[in-house]
């Protein structure tokens, strides 16, 4: 949920489909405009100044894969344990549908995946 909040622009969100725009070509690298990973920051940033939240490489999130609790709407969390983690954002080999800010998919952390990375985040709280 925190990744999605950041991808959507946080409290400054303008409600875009992708991170920073409704047009993926403006903000992300995906199967239509590249066939490899691209240096970060070549496209437009989102409302928080974050680059490449949609496309380029999938981002491995800390959460385990599973359904959100029905009563947790502000900052929903997934299960406490599991075999799979969450990957978000799509990658350079993905179609535009996979790059939407609201999509989340499972990832088996014991397997290699060529288009997966992670974003280091420091919280001031």
PDB file of N, CA and C in Angstrom, residues 28-99:
ATOM      1  N   UNK A  28       7.218   6.268 -18.369  1.00  0.00           N
ATOM      2  CA  UNK A  28       7.758   4.927 -18.183  1.00  0.00           C
ATOM      3  C   UNK A  28       8.316   4.261 -19.415  1.00  0.00           C
ATOM      4  N   UNK A  29       9.232   3.329 -19.151  1.00  0.00           N
ATOM      5  CA  UNK A  29       9.815   2.484 -20.181  1.00  0.00           C
ATOM      6  C   UNK A  29       9.133   1.125 -20.112  1.00  0.00           C
ATOM      7  N   UNK A  30       8.587   0.662 -21.238  1.00  0.00           N
ATOM      8  CA  UNK A  30       7.866  -0.602 -21.280  1.00  0.00           C
ATOM      9  C   UNK A  30       8.031  -1.212 -22.658  1.00  0.00           C
ATOM     10  N   UNK A  31       7.341  -2.298 -22.928  1.00  0.00           N
ATOM     11  CA  UNK A  31       7.588  -3.082 -24.143  1.00  0.00           C
ATOM     12  C   UNK A  31       7.415  -2.319 -25.450  1.00  0.00           C
ATOM     13  N   UNK A  32       6.663  -1.245 -25.448  1.00  0.00           N
ATOM     14  CA  UNK A  32       6.434  -0.480 -26.669  1.00  0.00           C
ATOM     15  C   UNK A  32       7.571   0.495 -26.995  1.00  0.00           C
ATOM     16  N   UNK A  33       8.298   0.970 -25.971  1.00  0.00           N
ATOM     17  CA  UNK A  33       9.314   1.993 -26.245  1.00  0.00           C
ATOM     18  C   UNK A  33      10.745   1.612 -25.868  1.00  0.00           C
ATOM     19  N   UNK A  34      10.989   0.367 -25.431  1.00  0.00           N
ATOM     20  CA  UNK A  34      12.359  -0.084 -25.174  1.00  0.00           C
ATOM     21  C   UNK A  34      12.411  -1.598 -25.121  1.00  0.00           C
ATOM     22  N   UNK A  35      13.612  -2.134 -25.242  1.00  0.00           N
ATOM     23  CA  UNK A  35      13.789  -3.580 -25.086  1.00  0.00           C
ATOM     24  C   UNK A  35      14.870  -3.892 -24.054  1.00  0.00           C
ATOM     25  N   UNK A  36      15.118  -2.919 -23.154  1.00  0.00           N
ATOM     26  CA  UNK A  36      16.094  -3.129 -22.084  1.00  0.00           C
ATOM     27  C   UNK A  36      15.887  -2.097 -20.970  1.00  0.00           C
ATOM     28  N   UNK A  37      16.591  -2.281 -19.882  1.00  0.00           N
ATOM     29  CA  UNK A  37      16.549  -1.341 -18.765  1.00  0.00           C
ATOM     30  C   UNK A  37      17.176  -0.017 -19.194  1.00  0.00           C
ATOM     31  N   UNK A  38      16.625   1.087 -18.721  1.00  0.00           N
ATOM     32  CA  UNK A  38      17.089   2.430 -19.070  1.00  0.00           C
ATOM     33  C   UNK A  38      17.522   3.154 -17.793  1.00  0.00           C
ATOM     34  N   UNK A  39      18.510   4.015 -17.891  1.00  0.00           N
ATOM     35  CA  UNK A  39      18.975   4.821 -16.759  1.00  0.00           C
ATOM     36  C   UNK A  39      17.806   5.608 -16.160  1.00  0.00           C
ATOM     37  N   UNK A  40      17.670   5.576 -14.864  1.00  0.00           N
ATOM     38  CA  UNK A  40      16.568   6.240 -14.160  1.00  0.00           C
ATOM     39  C   UNK A  40      16.595   7.752 -14.394  1.00  0.00           C
ATOM     40  N   UNK A  41      15.401   8.354 -14.470  1.00  0.00           N
ATOM     41  CA  UNK A  41      15.283   9.806 -14.556  1.00  0.00           C
ATOM     42  C   UNK A  41      15.193  10.370 -15.959  1.00  0.00           C
ATOM     43  N   UNK A  42      15.014   9.521 -16.965  1.00  0.00           N
ATOM     44  CA  UNK A  42      14.939   9.998 -18.347  1.00  0.00           C
ATOM     45  C   UNK A  42      13.529  10.423 -18.757  1.00  0.00           C
ATOM     46  N   UNK A  43      12.548  10.043 -17.957  1.00  0.00           N
ATOM     47  CA  UNK A  43      11.149  10.397 -18.224  1.00  0.00           C
ATOM     48  C   UNK A  43      10.682  11.396 -17.159  1.00  0.00           C
ATOM     49  N   UNK A  44       9.441  11.801 -17.218  1.00  0.00           N
ATOM     50  CA  UNK A  44       8.873  12.760 -16.267  1.00  0.00           C
ATOM     51  C   UNK A  44       8.643  12.092 -14.913  1.00  0.00           C
ATOM     52  N   UNK A  45       8.927  12.810 -13.838  1.00  0.00           N
ATOM     53  CA  UNK A  45       8.690  12.315 -12.475  1.00  0.00           C
ATOM     54  C   UNK A  45       7.212  12.438 -12.122  1.00  0.00           C
ATOM     55  N   UNK A  46       6.806  11.733 -11.068  1.00  0.00           N
ATOM     56  CA  UNK A  46       5.419  11.869 -10.610  1.00  0.00           C
ATOM     57  C   UNK A  46       5.295  13.081  -9.686  1.00  0.00           C
ATOM     58  N   UNK A  47       4.155  13.239  -9.051  1.00  0.00           N
ATOM     59  CA  UNK A  47       3.874  14.412  -8.212  1.00  0.00           C
ATOM     60  C   UNK A  47       4.796  14.529  -7.012  1.00  0.00           C
ATOM     61  N   UNK A  48       5.422  13.436  -6.592  1.00  0.00           N
ATOM     62  CA  UNK A  48       6.372  13.467  -5.466  1.00  0.00           C
ATOM     63  C   UNK A  48       7.822  13.585  -5.926  1.00  0.00           C
ATOM     64  N   UNK A  49       8.023  13.666  -7.238  1.00  0.00           N
ATOM     65  CA  UNK A  49       9.380  13.751  -7.768  1.00  0.00           C
ATOM     66  C   UNK A  49      10.048  12.393  -7.921  1.00  0.00           C
ATOM     67  N   UNK A  50       9.270  11.318  -7.885  1.00  0.00           N
ATOM     68  CA  UNK A  50       9.808   9.965  -8.040  1.00  0.00           C
ATOM     69  C   UNK A  50       9.775   9.559  -9.508  1.00  0.00           C
ATOM     70  N   UNK A  51      10.871   8.974  -9.954  1.00  0.00           N
ATOM     71  CA  UNK A  51      10.999   8.528 -11.339  1.00  0.00           C
ATOM     72  C   UNK A  51      10.822   7.015 -11.456  1.00  0.00           C
ATOM     73  N   UNK A  52      10.357   6.591 -12.609  1.00  0.00           N
ATOM     74  CA  UNK A  52      10.325   5.176 -12.984  1.00  0.00           C
ATOM     75  C   UNK A  52       9.558   4.284 -12.013  1.00  0.00           C
ATOM     76  N   UNK A  53       8.476   4.791 -11.465  1.00  0.00           N
ATOM     77  CA  UNK A  53       7.600   3.950 -10.651  1.00  0.00           C
ATOM     78  C   UNK A  53       6.710   3.101 -11.559  1.00  0.00           C
ATOM     79  N   UNK A  54       6.497   3.544 -12.779  1.00  0.00           N
ATOM     80  CA  UNK A  54       5.778   2.767 -13.793  1.00  0.00           C
ATOM     81  C   UNK A  54       6.779   2.386 -14.870  1.00  0.00           C
ATOM     82  N   UNK A  55       6.972   1.087 -15.080  1.00  0.00           N
ATOM     83  CA  UNK A  55       7.897   0.622 -16.105  1.00  0.00           C
ATOM     84  C   UNK A  55       9.346   0.582 -15.659  1.00  0.00           C
ATOM     85  N   UNK A  56      10.239   0.346 -16.590  1.00  0.00           N
ATOM     86  CA  UNK A  56      11.680   0.180 -16.438  1.00  0.00           C
ATOM     87  C   UNK A  56      12.005  -1.160 -15.782  1.00  0.00           C
ATOM     88  N   UNK A  57      11.912  -1.287 -14.463  1.00  0.00           N
ATOM     89  CA  UNK A  57      12.041  -2.594 -13.811  1.00  0.00           C
ATOM     90  C   UNK A  57      10.920  -2.763 -12.797  1.00  0.00           C
ATOM     91  N   UNK A  58      10.465  -3.990 -12.628  1.00  0.00           N
ATOM     92  CA  UNK A  58       9.516  -4.296 -11.567  1.00  0.00           C
ATOM     93  C   UNK A  58      10.176  -3.973 -10.234  1.00  0.00           C
ATOM     94  N   UNK A  59       9.387  -3.560  -9.262  1.00  0.00           N
ATOM     95  CA  UNK A  59       9.924  -3.275  -7.934  1.00  0.00           C
ATOM     96  C   UNK A  59       9.430  -4.312  -6.932  1.00  0.00           C
ATOM     97  N   UNK A  60      10.399  -4.897  -6.232  1.00  0.00           N
ATOM     98  CA  UNK A  60      10.120  -5.905  -5.222  1.00  0.00           C
ATOM     99  C   UNK A  60       9.743  -5.182  -3.945  1.00  0.00           C
ATOM    100  N   UNK A  61       8.534  -5.401  -3.468  1.00  0.00           N
ATOM    101  CA  UNK A  61       8.055  -4.785  -2.228  1.00  0.00           C
ATOM    102  C   UNK A  61       8.203  -5.766  -1.075  1.00  0.00           C
ATOM    103  N   UNK A  62       8.250  -5.258   0.127  1.00  0.00           N
ATOM    104  CA  UNK A  62       8.455  -6.075   1.320  1.00  0.00           C
ATOM    105  C   UNK A  62       7.237  -6.930   1.675  1.00  0.00           C
ATOM    106  N   UNK A  63       6.044  -6.515   1.283  1.00  0.00           N
ATOM    107  CA  UNK A  63       4.811  -7.210   1.672  1.00  0.00           C
ATOM    108  C   UNK A  63       4.737  -8.619   1.098  1.00  0.00           C
ATOM    109  N   UNK A  64       4.132  -9.513   1.882  1.00  0.00           N
ATOM    110  CA  UNK A  64       3.792 -10.832   1.370  1.00  0.00           C
ATOM    111  C   UNK A  64       2.553 -10.711   0.496  1.00  0.00           C
ATOM    112  N   UNK A  65       2.454 -11.603  -0.496  1.00  0.00           N
ATOM    113  CA  UNK A  65       1.313 -11.582  -1.401  1.00  0.00           C
ATOM    114  C   UNK A  65       0.102 -12.212  -0.734  1.00  0.00           C
ATOM    115  N   UNK A  66      -1.031 -11.570  -0.866  1.00  0.00           N
ATOM    116  CA  UNK A  66      -2.281 -12.083  -0.335  1.00  0.00           C
ATOM    117  C   UNK A  66      -3.313 -10.981  -0.341  1.00  0.00           C
ATOM    118  N   UNK A  67      -4.534 -11.305   0.018  1.00  0.00           N
ATOM    119  CA  UNK A  67      -5.588 -10.284   0.018  1.00  0.00           C
ATOM    120  C   UNK A  67      -5.399  -9.274   1.147  1.00  0.00           C
ATOM    121  N   UNK A  68      -5.835  -8.041   0.908  1.00  0.00           N
ATOM    122  CA  UNK A  68      -5.857  -7.035   1.964  1.00  0.00           C
ATOM    123  C   UNK A  68      -7.020  -7.332   2.899  1.00  0.00           C
ATOM    124  N   UNK A  69      -6.866  -6.936   4.160  1.00  0.00           N
ATOM    125  CA  UNK A  69      -7.976  -7.065   5.105  1.00  0.00           C
ATOM    126  C   UNK A  69      -9.108  -6.150   4.657  1.00  0.00           C
ATOM    127  N   UNK A  70     -10.335  -6.626   4.755  1.00  0.00           N
ATOM    128  CA  UNK A  70     -11.501  -5.878   4.277  1.00  0.00           C
ATOM    129  C   UNK A  70     -11.705  -4.567   5.018  1.00  0.00           C
ATOM    130  N   UNK A  71     -11.340  -4.503   6.298  1.00  0.00           N
ATOM    131  CA  UNK A  71     -11.595  -3.306   7.092  1.00  0.00           C
ATOM    132  C   UNK A  71     -10.424  -2.331   7.105  1.00  0.00           C
ATOM    133  N   UNK A  72      -9.356  -2.608   6.407  1.00  0.00           N
ATOM    134  CA  UNK A  72      -8.171  -1.765   6.425  1.00  0.00           C
ATOM    135  C   UNK A  72      -8.111  -0.930   5.148  1.00  0.00           C
ATOM    136  N   UNK A  73      -8.640   0.291   5.189  1.00  0.00           N
ATOM    137  CA  UNK A  73      -8.739   1.102   3.981  1.00  0.00           C
ATOM    138  C   UNK A  73      -7.677   2.188   3.873  1.00  0.00           C
ATOM    139  N   UNK A  74      -7.242   2.753   4.991  1.00  0.00           N
ATOM    140  CA  UNK A  74      -6.284   3.846   4.950  1.00  0.00           C
ATOM    141  C   UNK A  74      -4.891   3.374   4.547  1.00  0.00           C
ATOM    142  N   UNK A  75      -4.401   2.338   5.171  1.00  0.00           N
ATOM    143  CA  UNK A  75      -3.093   1.787   4.851  1.00  0.00           C
ATOM    144  C   UNK A  75      -3.193   0.272   4.926  1.00  0.00           C
ATOM    145  N   UNK A  76      -3.844  -0.358   3.931  1.00  0.00           N
ATOM    146  CA  UNK A  76      -4.062  -1.801   4.004  1.00  0.00           C
ATOM    147  C   UNK A  76      -2.754  -2.577   3.987  1.00  0.00           C
ATOM    148  N   UNK A  77      -2.737  -3.659   4.723  1.00  0.00           N
ATOM    149  CA  UNK A  77      -1.562  -4.527   4.745  1.00  0.00           C
ATOM    150  C   UNK A  77      -1.991  -5.935   4.352  1.00  0.00           C
ATOM    151  N   UNK A  78      -1.079  -6.669   3.824  1.00  0.00           N
ATOM    152  CA  UNK A  78      -1.336  -8.046   3.446  1.00  0.00           C
ATOM    153  C   UNK A  78      -1.055  -8.971   4.619  1.00  0.00           C
ATOM    154  N   UNK A  79      -0.878 -10.263   4.327  1.00  0.00           N
ATOM    155  CA  UNK A  79      -0.640 -11.233   5.389  1.00  0.00           C
ATOM    156  C   UNK A  79       0.719 -11.043   6.061  1.00  0.00           C
ATOM    157  N   UNK A  80       0.850 -11.585   7.272  1.00  0.00           N
ATOM    158  CA  UNK A  80       2.102 -11.483   8.041  1.00  0.00           C
ATOM    159  C   UNK A  80       3.178 -12.434   7.540  1.00  0.00           C
ATOM    160  N   UNK A  81       2.790 -13.503   6.878  1.00  0.00           N
ATOM    161  CA  UNK A  81       3.743 -14.485   6.369  1.00  0.00           C
ATOM    162  C   UNK A  81       3.281 -14.967   5.003  1.00  0.00           C
ATOM    163  N   UNK A  82       4.154 -15.712   4.350  1.00  0.00           N
ATOM    164  CA  UNK A  82       3.788 -16.280   3.057  1.00  0.00           C
ATOM    165  C   UNK A  82       5.004 -16.723   2.282  1.00  0.00           C
ATOM    166  N   UNK A  83       4.782 -17.315   1.148  1.00  0.00           N
ATOM    167  CA  UNK A  83       5.869 -17.781   0.288  1.00  0.00           C
ATOM    168  C   UNK A  83       6.230 -16.769  -0.786  1.00  0.00           C
ATOM    169  N   UNK A  84       5.277 -15.916  -1.133  1.00  0.00           N
ATOM    170  CA  UNK A  84       5.485 -14.969  -2.224  1.00  0.00           C
ATOM    171  C   UNK A  84       5.498 -13.543  -1.709  1.00  0.00           C
ATOM    172  N   UNK A  85       6.223 -12.684  -2.414  1.00  0.00           N
ATOM    173  CA  UNK A  85       6.254 -11.250  -2.130  1.00  0.00           C
ATOM    174  C   UNK A  85       5.530 -10.513  -3.250  1.00  0.00           C
ATOM    175  N   UNK A  86       5.400  -9.214  -3.084  1.00  0.00           N
ATOM    176  CA  UNK A  86       4.722  -8.373  -4.065  1.00  0.00           C
ATOM    177  C   UNK A  86       5.749  -7.741  -5.002  1.00  0.00           C
ATOM    178  N   UNK A  87       5.413  -7.677  -6.280  1.00  0.00           N
ATOM    179  CA  UNK A  87       6.191  -6.887  -7.240  1.00  0.00           C
ATOM    180  C   UNK A  87       5.208  -5.935  -7.902  1.00  0.00           C
ATOM    181  N   UNK A  88       5.688  -4.715  -8.153  1.00  0.00           N
ATOM    182  CA  UNK A  88       4.787  -3.680  -8.666  1.00  0.00           C
ATOM    183  C   UNK A  88       5.468  -2.835  -9.728  1.00  0.00           C
ATOM    184  N   UNK A  89       4.670  -2.112 -10.496  1.00  0.00           N
ATOM    185  CA  UNK A  89       5.178  -1.111 -11.416  1.00  0.00           C
ATOM    186  C   UNK A  89       5.415  -1.539 -12.836  1.00  0.00           C
ATOM    187  N   UNK A  90       5.481  -2.827 -13.100  1.00  0.00           N
ATOM    188  CA  UNK A  90       5.792  -3.271 -14.455  1.00  0.00           C
ATOM    189  C   UNK A  90       7.259  -3.066 -14.789  1.00  0.00           C
ATOM    190  N   UNK A  91       7.663  -3.506 -15.946  1.00  0.00           N
ATOM    191  CA  UNK A  91       9.056  -3.388 -16.365  1.00  0.00           C
ATOM    192  C   UNK A  91       9.171  -3.136 -17.854  1.00  0.00           C
ATOM    193  N   UNK A  92      10.396  -3.095 -18.333  1.00  0.00           N
ATOM    194  CA  UNK A  92      10.634  -2.776 -19.736  1.00  0.00           C
ATOM    195  C   UNK A  92      10.055  -3.829 -20.680  1.00  0.00           C
ATOM    196  N   UNK A  93       9.827  -5.031 -20.230  1.00  0.00           N
ATOM    197  CA  UNK A  93       9.233  -6.061 -21.074  1.00  0.00           C
ATOM    198  C   UNK A  93       7.728  -6.190 -20.915  1.00  0.00           C
ATOM    199  N   UNK A  94       7.135  -5.307 -20.110  1.00  0.00           N
ATOM    200  CA  UNK A  94       5.704  -5.382 -19.796  1.00  0.00           C
ATOM    201  C   UNK A  94       4.861  -4.557 -20.762  1.00  0.00           C
ATOM    202  N   UNK A  95       3.608  -4.966 -20.924  1.00  0.00           N
ATOM    203  CA  UNK A  95       2.664  -4.124 -21.636  1.00  0.00           C
ATOM    204  C   UNK A  95       2.191  -3.023 -20.688  1.00  0.00           C
ATOM    205  N   UNK A  96       1.526  -2.020 -21.224  1.00  0.00           N
ATOM    206  CA  UNK A  96       1.076  -0.880 -20.423  1.00  0.00           C
ATOM    207  C   UNK A  96       0.163  -1.306 -19.275  1.00  0.00           C
ATOM    208  N   UNK A  97      -0.662  -2.311 -19.475  1.00  0.00           N
ATOM    209  CA  UNK A  97      -1.589  -2.756 -18.434  1.00  0.00           C
ATOM    210  C   UNK A  97      -0.860  -3.124 -17.145  1.00  0.00           C
ATOM    211  N   UNK A  98       0.290  -3.791 -17.242  1.00  0.00           N
ATOM    212  CA  UNK A  98       1.054  -4.202 -16.060  1.00  0.00           C
ATOM    213  C   UNK A  98       1.692  -3.023 -15.334  1.00  0.00           C
ATOM    214  N   UNK A  99       1.844  -1.895 -15.995  1.00  0.00           N
ATOM    215  CA  UNK A  99       2.534  -0.728 -15.427  1.00  0.00           C
ATOM    216  C   UNK A  99       1.616   0.214 -14.654  1.00  0.00           C
TER     217      UNK A  99
END
